[in-house]
Short mmCIF file of C-alpha atoms and ligand atoms in Angstrom, two decimals:
data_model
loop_
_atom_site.label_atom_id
_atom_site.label_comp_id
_atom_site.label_asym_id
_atom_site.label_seq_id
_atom_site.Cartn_x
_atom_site.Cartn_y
_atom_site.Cartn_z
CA UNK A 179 -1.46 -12.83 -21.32
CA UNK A 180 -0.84 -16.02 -19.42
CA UNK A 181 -3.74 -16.15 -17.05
CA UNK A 182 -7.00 -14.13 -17.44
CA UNK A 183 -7.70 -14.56 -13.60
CA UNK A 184 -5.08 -11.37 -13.28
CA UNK A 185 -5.72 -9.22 -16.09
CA UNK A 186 -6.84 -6.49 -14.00
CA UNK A 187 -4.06 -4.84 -11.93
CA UNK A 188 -3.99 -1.72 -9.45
CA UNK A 189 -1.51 0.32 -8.12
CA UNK A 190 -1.16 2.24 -5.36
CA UNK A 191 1.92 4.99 -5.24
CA UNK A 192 2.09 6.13 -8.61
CA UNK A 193 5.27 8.64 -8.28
CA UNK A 194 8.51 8.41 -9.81
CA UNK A 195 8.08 4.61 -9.89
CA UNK A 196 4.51 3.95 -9.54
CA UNK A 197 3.74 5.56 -12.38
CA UNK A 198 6.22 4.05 -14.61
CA UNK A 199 5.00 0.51 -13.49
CA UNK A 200 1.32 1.28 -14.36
CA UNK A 201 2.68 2.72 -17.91
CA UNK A 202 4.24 -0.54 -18.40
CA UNK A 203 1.31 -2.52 -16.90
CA UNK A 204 -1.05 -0.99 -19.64
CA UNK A 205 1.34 -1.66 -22.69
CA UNK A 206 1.87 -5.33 -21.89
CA UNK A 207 -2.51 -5.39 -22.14
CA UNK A 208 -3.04 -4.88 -18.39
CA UNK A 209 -6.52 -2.76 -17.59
CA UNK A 210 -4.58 -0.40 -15.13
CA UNK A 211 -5.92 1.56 -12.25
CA UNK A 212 -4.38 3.21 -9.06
CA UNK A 213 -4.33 5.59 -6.51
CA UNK A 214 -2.36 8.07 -5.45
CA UNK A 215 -3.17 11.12 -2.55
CA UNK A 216 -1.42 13.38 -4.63
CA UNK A 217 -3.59 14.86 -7.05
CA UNK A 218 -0.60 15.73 -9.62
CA UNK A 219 0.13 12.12 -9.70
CA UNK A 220 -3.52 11.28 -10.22
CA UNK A 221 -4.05 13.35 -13.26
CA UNK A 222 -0.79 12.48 -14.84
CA UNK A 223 -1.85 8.94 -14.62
CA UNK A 224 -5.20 9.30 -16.16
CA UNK A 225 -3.53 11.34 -18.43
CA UNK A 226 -1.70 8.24 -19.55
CA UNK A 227 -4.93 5.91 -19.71
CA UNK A 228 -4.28 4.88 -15.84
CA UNK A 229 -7.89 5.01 -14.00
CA UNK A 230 -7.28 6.94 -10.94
CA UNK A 231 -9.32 5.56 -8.21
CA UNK A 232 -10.22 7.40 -4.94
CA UNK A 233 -8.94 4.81 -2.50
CA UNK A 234 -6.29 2.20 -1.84
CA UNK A 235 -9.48 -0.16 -1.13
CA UNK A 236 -11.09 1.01 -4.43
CA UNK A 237 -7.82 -0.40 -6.31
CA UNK A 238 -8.01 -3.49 -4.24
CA UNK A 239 -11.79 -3.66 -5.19
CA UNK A 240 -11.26 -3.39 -8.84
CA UNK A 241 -7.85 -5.78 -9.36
CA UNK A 242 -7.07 -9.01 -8.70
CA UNK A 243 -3.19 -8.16 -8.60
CA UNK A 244 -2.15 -4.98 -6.78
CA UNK A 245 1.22 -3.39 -7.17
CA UNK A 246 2.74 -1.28 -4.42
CA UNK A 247 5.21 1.45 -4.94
CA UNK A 248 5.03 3.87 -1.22
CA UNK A 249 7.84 5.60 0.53
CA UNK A 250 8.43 3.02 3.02
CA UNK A 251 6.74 -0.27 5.26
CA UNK A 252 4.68 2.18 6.96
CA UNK A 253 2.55 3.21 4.26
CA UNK A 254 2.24 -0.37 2.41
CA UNK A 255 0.72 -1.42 6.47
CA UNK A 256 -1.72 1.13 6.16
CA UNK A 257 -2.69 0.54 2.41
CA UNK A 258 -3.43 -3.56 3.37
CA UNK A 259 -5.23 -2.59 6.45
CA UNK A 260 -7.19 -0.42 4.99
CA UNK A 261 -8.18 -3.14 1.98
CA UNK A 262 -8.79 -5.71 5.14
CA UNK A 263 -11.07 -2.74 7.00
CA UNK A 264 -13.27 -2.79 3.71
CA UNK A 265 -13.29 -6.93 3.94
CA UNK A 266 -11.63 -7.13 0.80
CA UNK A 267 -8.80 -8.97 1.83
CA UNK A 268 -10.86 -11.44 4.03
CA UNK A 269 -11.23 -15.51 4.07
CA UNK A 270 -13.21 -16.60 0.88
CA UNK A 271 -12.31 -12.45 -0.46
CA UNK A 272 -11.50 -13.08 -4.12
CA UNK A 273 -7.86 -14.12 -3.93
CA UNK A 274 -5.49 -11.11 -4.60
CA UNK A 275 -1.53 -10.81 -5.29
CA UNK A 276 -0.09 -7.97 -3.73
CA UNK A 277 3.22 -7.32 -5.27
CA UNK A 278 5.05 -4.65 -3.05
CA UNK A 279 7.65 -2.91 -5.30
CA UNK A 280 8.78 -0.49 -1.77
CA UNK A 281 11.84 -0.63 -0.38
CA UNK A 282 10.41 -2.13 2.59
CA UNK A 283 11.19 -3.86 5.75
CA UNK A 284 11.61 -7.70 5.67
CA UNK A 285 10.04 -8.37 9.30
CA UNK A 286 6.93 -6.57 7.94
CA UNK A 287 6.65 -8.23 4.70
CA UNK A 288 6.57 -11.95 6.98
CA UNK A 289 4.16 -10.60 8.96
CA UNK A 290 1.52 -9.36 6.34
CA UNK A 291 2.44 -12.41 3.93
CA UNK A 292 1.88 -15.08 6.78
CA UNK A 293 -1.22 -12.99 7.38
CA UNK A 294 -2.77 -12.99 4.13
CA UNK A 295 -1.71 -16.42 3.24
CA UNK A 296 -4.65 -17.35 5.90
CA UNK A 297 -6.70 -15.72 4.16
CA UNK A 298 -6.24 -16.77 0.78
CA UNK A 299 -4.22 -14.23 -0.40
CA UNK A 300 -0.86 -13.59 -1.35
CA UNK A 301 1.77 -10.82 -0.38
CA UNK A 302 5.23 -10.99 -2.33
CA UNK A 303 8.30 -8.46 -1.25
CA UNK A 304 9.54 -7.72 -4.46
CA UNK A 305 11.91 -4.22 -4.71
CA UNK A 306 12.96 -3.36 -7.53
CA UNK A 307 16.42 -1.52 -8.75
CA UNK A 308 16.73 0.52 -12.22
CA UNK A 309 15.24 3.88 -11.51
CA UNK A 310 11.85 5.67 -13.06
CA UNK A 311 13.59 5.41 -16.69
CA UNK A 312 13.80 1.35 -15.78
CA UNK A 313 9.99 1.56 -13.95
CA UNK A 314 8.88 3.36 -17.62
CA UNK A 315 10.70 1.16 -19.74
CA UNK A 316 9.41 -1.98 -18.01
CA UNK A 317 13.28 -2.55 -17.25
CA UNK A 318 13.21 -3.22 -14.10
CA UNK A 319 15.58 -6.43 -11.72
CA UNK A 320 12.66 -7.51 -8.95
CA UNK A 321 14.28 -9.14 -6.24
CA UNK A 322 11.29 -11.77 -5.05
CA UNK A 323 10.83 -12.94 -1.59
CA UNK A 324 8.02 -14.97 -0.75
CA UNK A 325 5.86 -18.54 -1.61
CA UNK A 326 6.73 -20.22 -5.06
CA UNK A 327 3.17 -20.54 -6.22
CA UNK A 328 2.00 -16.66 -5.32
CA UNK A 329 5.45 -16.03 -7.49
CA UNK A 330 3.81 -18.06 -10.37
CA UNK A 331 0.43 -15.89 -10.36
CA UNK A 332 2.09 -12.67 -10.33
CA UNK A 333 4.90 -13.64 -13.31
CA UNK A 334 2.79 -11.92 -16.02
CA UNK A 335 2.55 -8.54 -14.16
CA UNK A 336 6.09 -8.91 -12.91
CA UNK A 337 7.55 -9.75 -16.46
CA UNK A 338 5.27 -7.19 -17.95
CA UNK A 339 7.26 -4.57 -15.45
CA UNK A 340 10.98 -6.18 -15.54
CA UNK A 341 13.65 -7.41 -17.30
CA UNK A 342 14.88 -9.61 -14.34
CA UNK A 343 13.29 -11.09 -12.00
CA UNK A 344 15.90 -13.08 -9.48
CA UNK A 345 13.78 -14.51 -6.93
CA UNK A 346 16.00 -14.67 -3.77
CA UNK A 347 13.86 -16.88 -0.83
CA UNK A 348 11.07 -17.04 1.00
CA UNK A 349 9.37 -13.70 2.32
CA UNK A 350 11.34 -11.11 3.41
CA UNK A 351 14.05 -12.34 0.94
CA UNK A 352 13.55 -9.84 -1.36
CA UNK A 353 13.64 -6.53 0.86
CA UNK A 354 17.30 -8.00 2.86
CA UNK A 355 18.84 -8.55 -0.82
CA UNK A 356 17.16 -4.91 -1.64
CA UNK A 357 18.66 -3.43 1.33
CA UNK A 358 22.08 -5.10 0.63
CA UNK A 359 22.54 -3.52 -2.59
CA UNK A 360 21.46 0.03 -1.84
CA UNK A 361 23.80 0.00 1.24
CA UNK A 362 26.74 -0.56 -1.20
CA UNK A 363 25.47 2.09 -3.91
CA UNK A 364 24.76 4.56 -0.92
CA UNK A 365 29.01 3.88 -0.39
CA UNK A 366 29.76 3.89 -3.93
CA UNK A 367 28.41 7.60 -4.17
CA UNK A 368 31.06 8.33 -1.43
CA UNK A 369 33.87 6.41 -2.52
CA UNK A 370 33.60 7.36 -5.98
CA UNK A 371 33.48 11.05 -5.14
CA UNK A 372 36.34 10.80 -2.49
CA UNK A 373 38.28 9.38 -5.18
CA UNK A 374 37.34 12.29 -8.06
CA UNK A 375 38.15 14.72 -5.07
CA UNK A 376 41.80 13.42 -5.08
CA UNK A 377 41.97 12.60 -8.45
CA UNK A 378 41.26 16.48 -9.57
CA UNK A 379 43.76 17.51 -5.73
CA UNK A 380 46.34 15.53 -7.58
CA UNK A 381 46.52 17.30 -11.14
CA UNK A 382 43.71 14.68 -13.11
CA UNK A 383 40.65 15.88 -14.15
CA UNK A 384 37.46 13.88 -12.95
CA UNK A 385 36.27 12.93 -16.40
CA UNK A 386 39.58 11.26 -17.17
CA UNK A 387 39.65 9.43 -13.68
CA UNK A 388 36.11 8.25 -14.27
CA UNK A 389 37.22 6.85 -18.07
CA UNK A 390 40.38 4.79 -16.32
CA UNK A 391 37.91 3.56 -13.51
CA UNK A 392 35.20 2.22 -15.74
CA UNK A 393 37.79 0.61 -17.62
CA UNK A 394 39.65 -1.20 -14.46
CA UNK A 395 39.08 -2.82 -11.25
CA UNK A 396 36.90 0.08 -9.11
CA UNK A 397 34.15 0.73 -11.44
CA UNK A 398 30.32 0.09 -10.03
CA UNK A 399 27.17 1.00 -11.72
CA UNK A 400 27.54 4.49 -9.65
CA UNK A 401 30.79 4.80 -12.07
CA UNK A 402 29.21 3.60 -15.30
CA UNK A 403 25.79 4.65 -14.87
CA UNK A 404 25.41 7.24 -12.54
CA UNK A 405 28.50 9.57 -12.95
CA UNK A 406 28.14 9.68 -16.27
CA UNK A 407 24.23 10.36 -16.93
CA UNK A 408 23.47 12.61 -13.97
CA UNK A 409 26.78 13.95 -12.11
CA UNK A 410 29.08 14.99 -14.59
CA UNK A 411 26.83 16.88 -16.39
CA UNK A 412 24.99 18.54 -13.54
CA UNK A 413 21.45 17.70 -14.16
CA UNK A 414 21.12 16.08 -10.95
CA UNK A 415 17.91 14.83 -12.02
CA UNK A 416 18.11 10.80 -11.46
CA UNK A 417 14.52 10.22 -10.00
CA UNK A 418 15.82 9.13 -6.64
CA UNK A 419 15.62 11.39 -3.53
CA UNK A 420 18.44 11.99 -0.93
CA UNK A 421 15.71 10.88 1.98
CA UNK A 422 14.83 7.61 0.18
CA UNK A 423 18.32 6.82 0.10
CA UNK A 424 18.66 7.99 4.05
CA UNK A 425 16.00 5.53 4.65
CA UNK A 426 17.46 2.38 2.96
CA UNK A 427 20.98 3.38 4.55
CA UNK A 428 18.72 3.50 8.32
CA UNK A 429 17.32 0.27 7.20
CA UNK A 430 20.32 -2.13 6.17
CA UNK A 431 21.84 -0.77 9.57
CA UNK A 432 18.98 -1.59 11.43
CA UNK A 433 19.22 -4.73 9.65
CA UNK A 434 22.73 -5.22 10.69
CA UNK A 435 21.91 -4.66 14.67
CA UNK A 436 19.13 -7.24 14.14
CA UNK A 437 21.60 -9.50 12.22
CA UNK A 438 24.40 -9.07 15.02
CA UNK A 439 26.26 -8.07 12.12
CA UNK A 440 29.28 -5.26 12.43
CA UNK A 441 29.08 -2.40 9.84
CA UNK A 442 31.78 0.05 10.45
CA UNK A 443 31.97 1.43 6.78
CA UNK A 444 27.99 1.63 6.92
CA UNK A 445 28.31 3.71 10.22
CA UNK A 446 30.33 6.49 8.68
CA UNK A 447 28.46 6.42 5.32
CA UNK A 448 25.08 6.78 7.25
CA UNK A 449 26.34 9.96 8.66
CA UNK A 450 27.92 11.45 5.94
CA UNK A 451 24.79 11.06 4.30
CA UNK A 452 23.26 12.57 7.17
CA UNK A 453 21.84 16.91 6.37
CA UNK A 454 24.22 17.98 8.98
CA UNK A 455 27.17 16.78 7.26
CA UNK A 456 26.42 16.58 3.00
CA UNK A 457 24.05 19.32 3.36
CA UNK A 458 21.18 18.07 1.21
CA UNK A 459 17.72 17.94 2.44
CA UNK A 460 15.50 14.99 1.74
CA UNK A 461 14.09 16.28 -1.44
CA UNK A 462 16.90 16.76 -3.12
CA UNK A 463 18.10 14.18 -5.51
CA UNK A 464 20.74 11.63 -4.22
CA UNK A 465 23.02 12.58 -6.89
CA UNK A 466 23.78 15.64 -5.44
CA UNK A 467 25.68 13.72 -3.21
CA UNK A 468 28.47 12.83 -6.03
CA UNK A 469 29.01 16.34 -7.06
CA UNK A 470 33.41 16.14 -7.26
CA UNK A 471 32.40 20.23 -7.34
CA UNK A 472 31.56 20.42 -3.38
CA UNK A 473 32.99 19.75 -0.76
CA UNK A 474 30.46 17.68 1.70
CA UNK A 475 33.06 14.70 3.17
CA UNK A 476 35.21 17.59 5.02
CA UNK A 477 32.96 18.41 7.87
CA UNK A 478 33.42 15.04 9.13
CA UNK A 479 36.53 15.46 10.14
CA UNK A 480 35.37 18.36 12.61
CA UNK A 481 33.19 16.28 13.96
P1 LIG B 294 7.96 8.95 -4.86
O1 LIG B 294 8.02 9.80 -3.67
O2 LIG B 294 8.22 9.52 -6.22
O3 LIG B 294 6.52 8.22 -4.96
C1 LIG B 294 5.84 7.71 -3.85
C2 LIG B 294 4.37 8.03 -4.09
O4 LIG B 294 3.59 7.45 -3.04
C3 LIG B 294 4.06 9.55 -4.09
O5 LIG B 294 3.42 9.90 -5.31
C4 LIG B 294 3.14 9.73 -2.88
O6 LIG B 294 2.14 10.72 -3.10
C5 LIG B 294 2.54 8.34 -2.78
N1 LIG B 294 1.98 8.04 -1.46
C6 LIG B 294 2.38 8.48 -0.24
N2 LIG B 294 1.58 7.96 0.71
C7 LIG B 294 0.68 7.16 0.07
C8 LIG B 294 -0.39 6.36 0.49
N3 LIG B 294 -0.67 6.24 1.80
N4 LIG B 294 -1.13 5.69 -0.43
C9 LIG B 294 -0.84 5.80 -1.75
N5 LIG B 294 0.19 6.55 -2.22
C10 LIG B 294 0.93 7.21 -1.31
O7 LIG B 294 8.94 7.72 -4.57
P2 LIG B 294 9.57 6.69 -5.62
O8 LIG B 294 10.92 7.18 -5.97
O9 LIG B 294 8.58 6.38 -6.66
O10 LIG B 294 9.78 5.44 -4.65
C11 LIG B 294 8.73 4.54 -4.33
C12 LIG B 294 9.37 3.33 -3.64
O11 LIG B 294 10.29 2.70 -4.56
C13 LIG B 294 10.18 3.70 -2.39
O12 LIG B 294 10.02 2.68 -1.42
C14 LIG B 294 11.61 3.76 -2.91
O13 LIG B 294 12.56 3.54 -1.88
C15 LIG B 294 11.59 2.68 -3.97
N6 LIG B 294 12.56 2.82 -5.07
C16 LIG B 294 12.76 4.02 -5.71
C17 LIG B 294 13.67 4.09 -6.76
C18 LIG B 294 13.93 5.37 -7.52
O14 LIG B 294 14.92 5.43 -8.27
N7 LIG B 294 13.12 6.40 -7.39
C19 LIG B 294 14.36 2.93 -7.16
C20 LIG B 294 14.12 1.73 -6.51
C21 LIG B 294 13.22 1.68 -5.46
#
């Protein structure tokens, strides 16, 4: 490892992705603890040789670099206050580099970087794309937002937990580029399906209309990757919930109003991903969305 000043890393979430980022932490020679309030995910992690601590500020106590992975900005607020609370994150604090892997919200990451930067410490935005089987397999693309110099400290855990690492800008960077892409997969699922639905109408069968489309012009990784590994063969079982997607969908268009920026094609997609209209509840894995099987785009059009 590069720099023994952040051998020890912490992190806090460890569910779908969490825990595949601590797995991949401890084979690239990190000494890996976390925290997690459910206790499922805690044993399963010290199962795996991850020390499961009893506090956010107990991780940020132990390790110099601290990895988030929580459901949204909300929870990554409360995890840094609560490290500040217990003085850990004060001036003259050992410096720590929080990396926050959440699909988070870009004014919030400013905020707590320019906040912690005053301190001593830094915060980078860095989201990540490639699923728990990408978290596991230290696979991951990292889109980076935040100061050059934090990025440099935090390159041995980030390499250790991706294959690319694109760093997009200063802080907040990162979670706009994040946001970006999930709004287009979020309308890949429903173009893709809209166009199975009227492929199989028409006479073609949707595994031959998927073949021709990753093979021409309207593929997308929902096409390649998704369709194929988790929709076609009903297992449904991608790693990535329905109310996770809701929220990155509610995000880029919050985004958008912010921006001053028109989204008509995100307005409709947002409510057909809505539970009035697909039908699936928040736990339910986005992939159920794809299904060529059901129909959830028709009560739209009774709206
Ligand atoms: P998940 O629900 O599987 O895991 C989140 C974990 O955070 C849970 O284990 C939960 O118990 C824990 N948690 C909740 N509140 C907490 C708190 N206050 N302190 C510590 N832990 C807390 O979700 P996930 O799929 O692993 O997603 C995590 C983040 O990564 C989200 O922001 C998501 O949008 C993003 N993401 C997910 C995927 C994916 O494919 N699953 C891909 C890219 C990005």
């Amino acid at each position: 490892m590069a720099d023994d000043t952040v051998k020890r890393a912490g992190v806090i979430g460890l569910g779908a992705m969490g825990f595949g980022m601590a797995s991949s932490l401890a084979r690239a020679g990190f000494e890996v603890s976390g925290y997690d309030p459910a206790p499922a995910a805690q044993e399963r992690a010290s199962d795996a040789g991850i020390a499961p601590l009893a506090s956010p500020e107990d991780v940020f106590a132990t390790a110099e670099i601290i990895v988030l992975s929580l459901p949204a900005a909300a929870h990554v607020e409360a995890a840094i206050a609560a490290a500040q609370g217990a003085g850990l994150l004060a001036v003259g604090a050992a410096p720590k580099v929080i990396i926050d892997t959440s699909t988070s919200e870009a004014e919030v990451s400013r905020k707590l970087a320019a906040e912690l930067a005053d301190a001593g410490h830094g915060f980078l935005d860095a989201p990540v794309s490639g699923g728990p089987s990408g978290a596991a397999a230290g696979q991951l693309s990292v889109m980076l937002g935040g100061d050059e110099a934090w990025a440099g400290r935090a390159m041995p855990a980030l390499e250790a937990m991706a294959a690319k690492i694109l760093h997009v800008g200063p802080s907040g960077a990162g979670n706009v580029a994040k946001l970006v892409n999930n709004m287009l997969a979020a309308s890949h699922m429903i173009t893709t399906l809209e166009a199975l639905r009227l492929a199989e109408a028409a006479g073609v069968g949707a595994e031959d209309a998927l073949r021709v489309i990753n093979s021409a012009t309207g593929r997308s990784a929902i096409s390649e990757i998704h369709y194929p590994n988790w929709v076609l063969p009903r297992s449904f079982d991608s790693g990535f919930s329905t109310g996770l997607m809701r929220k990155d969908v509610r995000l880029a268009r919050e985004l958008a109003e912010r921006s001053g920026c028109a989204m008509p094609v995100a307005d409709l997609v947002a409510e057909l991903w809505a539970e009035e209209n697909s039908g699936l509840k928040d736990a339910d894995d986005f992939m159920h969305m794809g299904d060529p099987a059901v129909d959830r785009l028709s009560k739209k059009e009774k709206m």
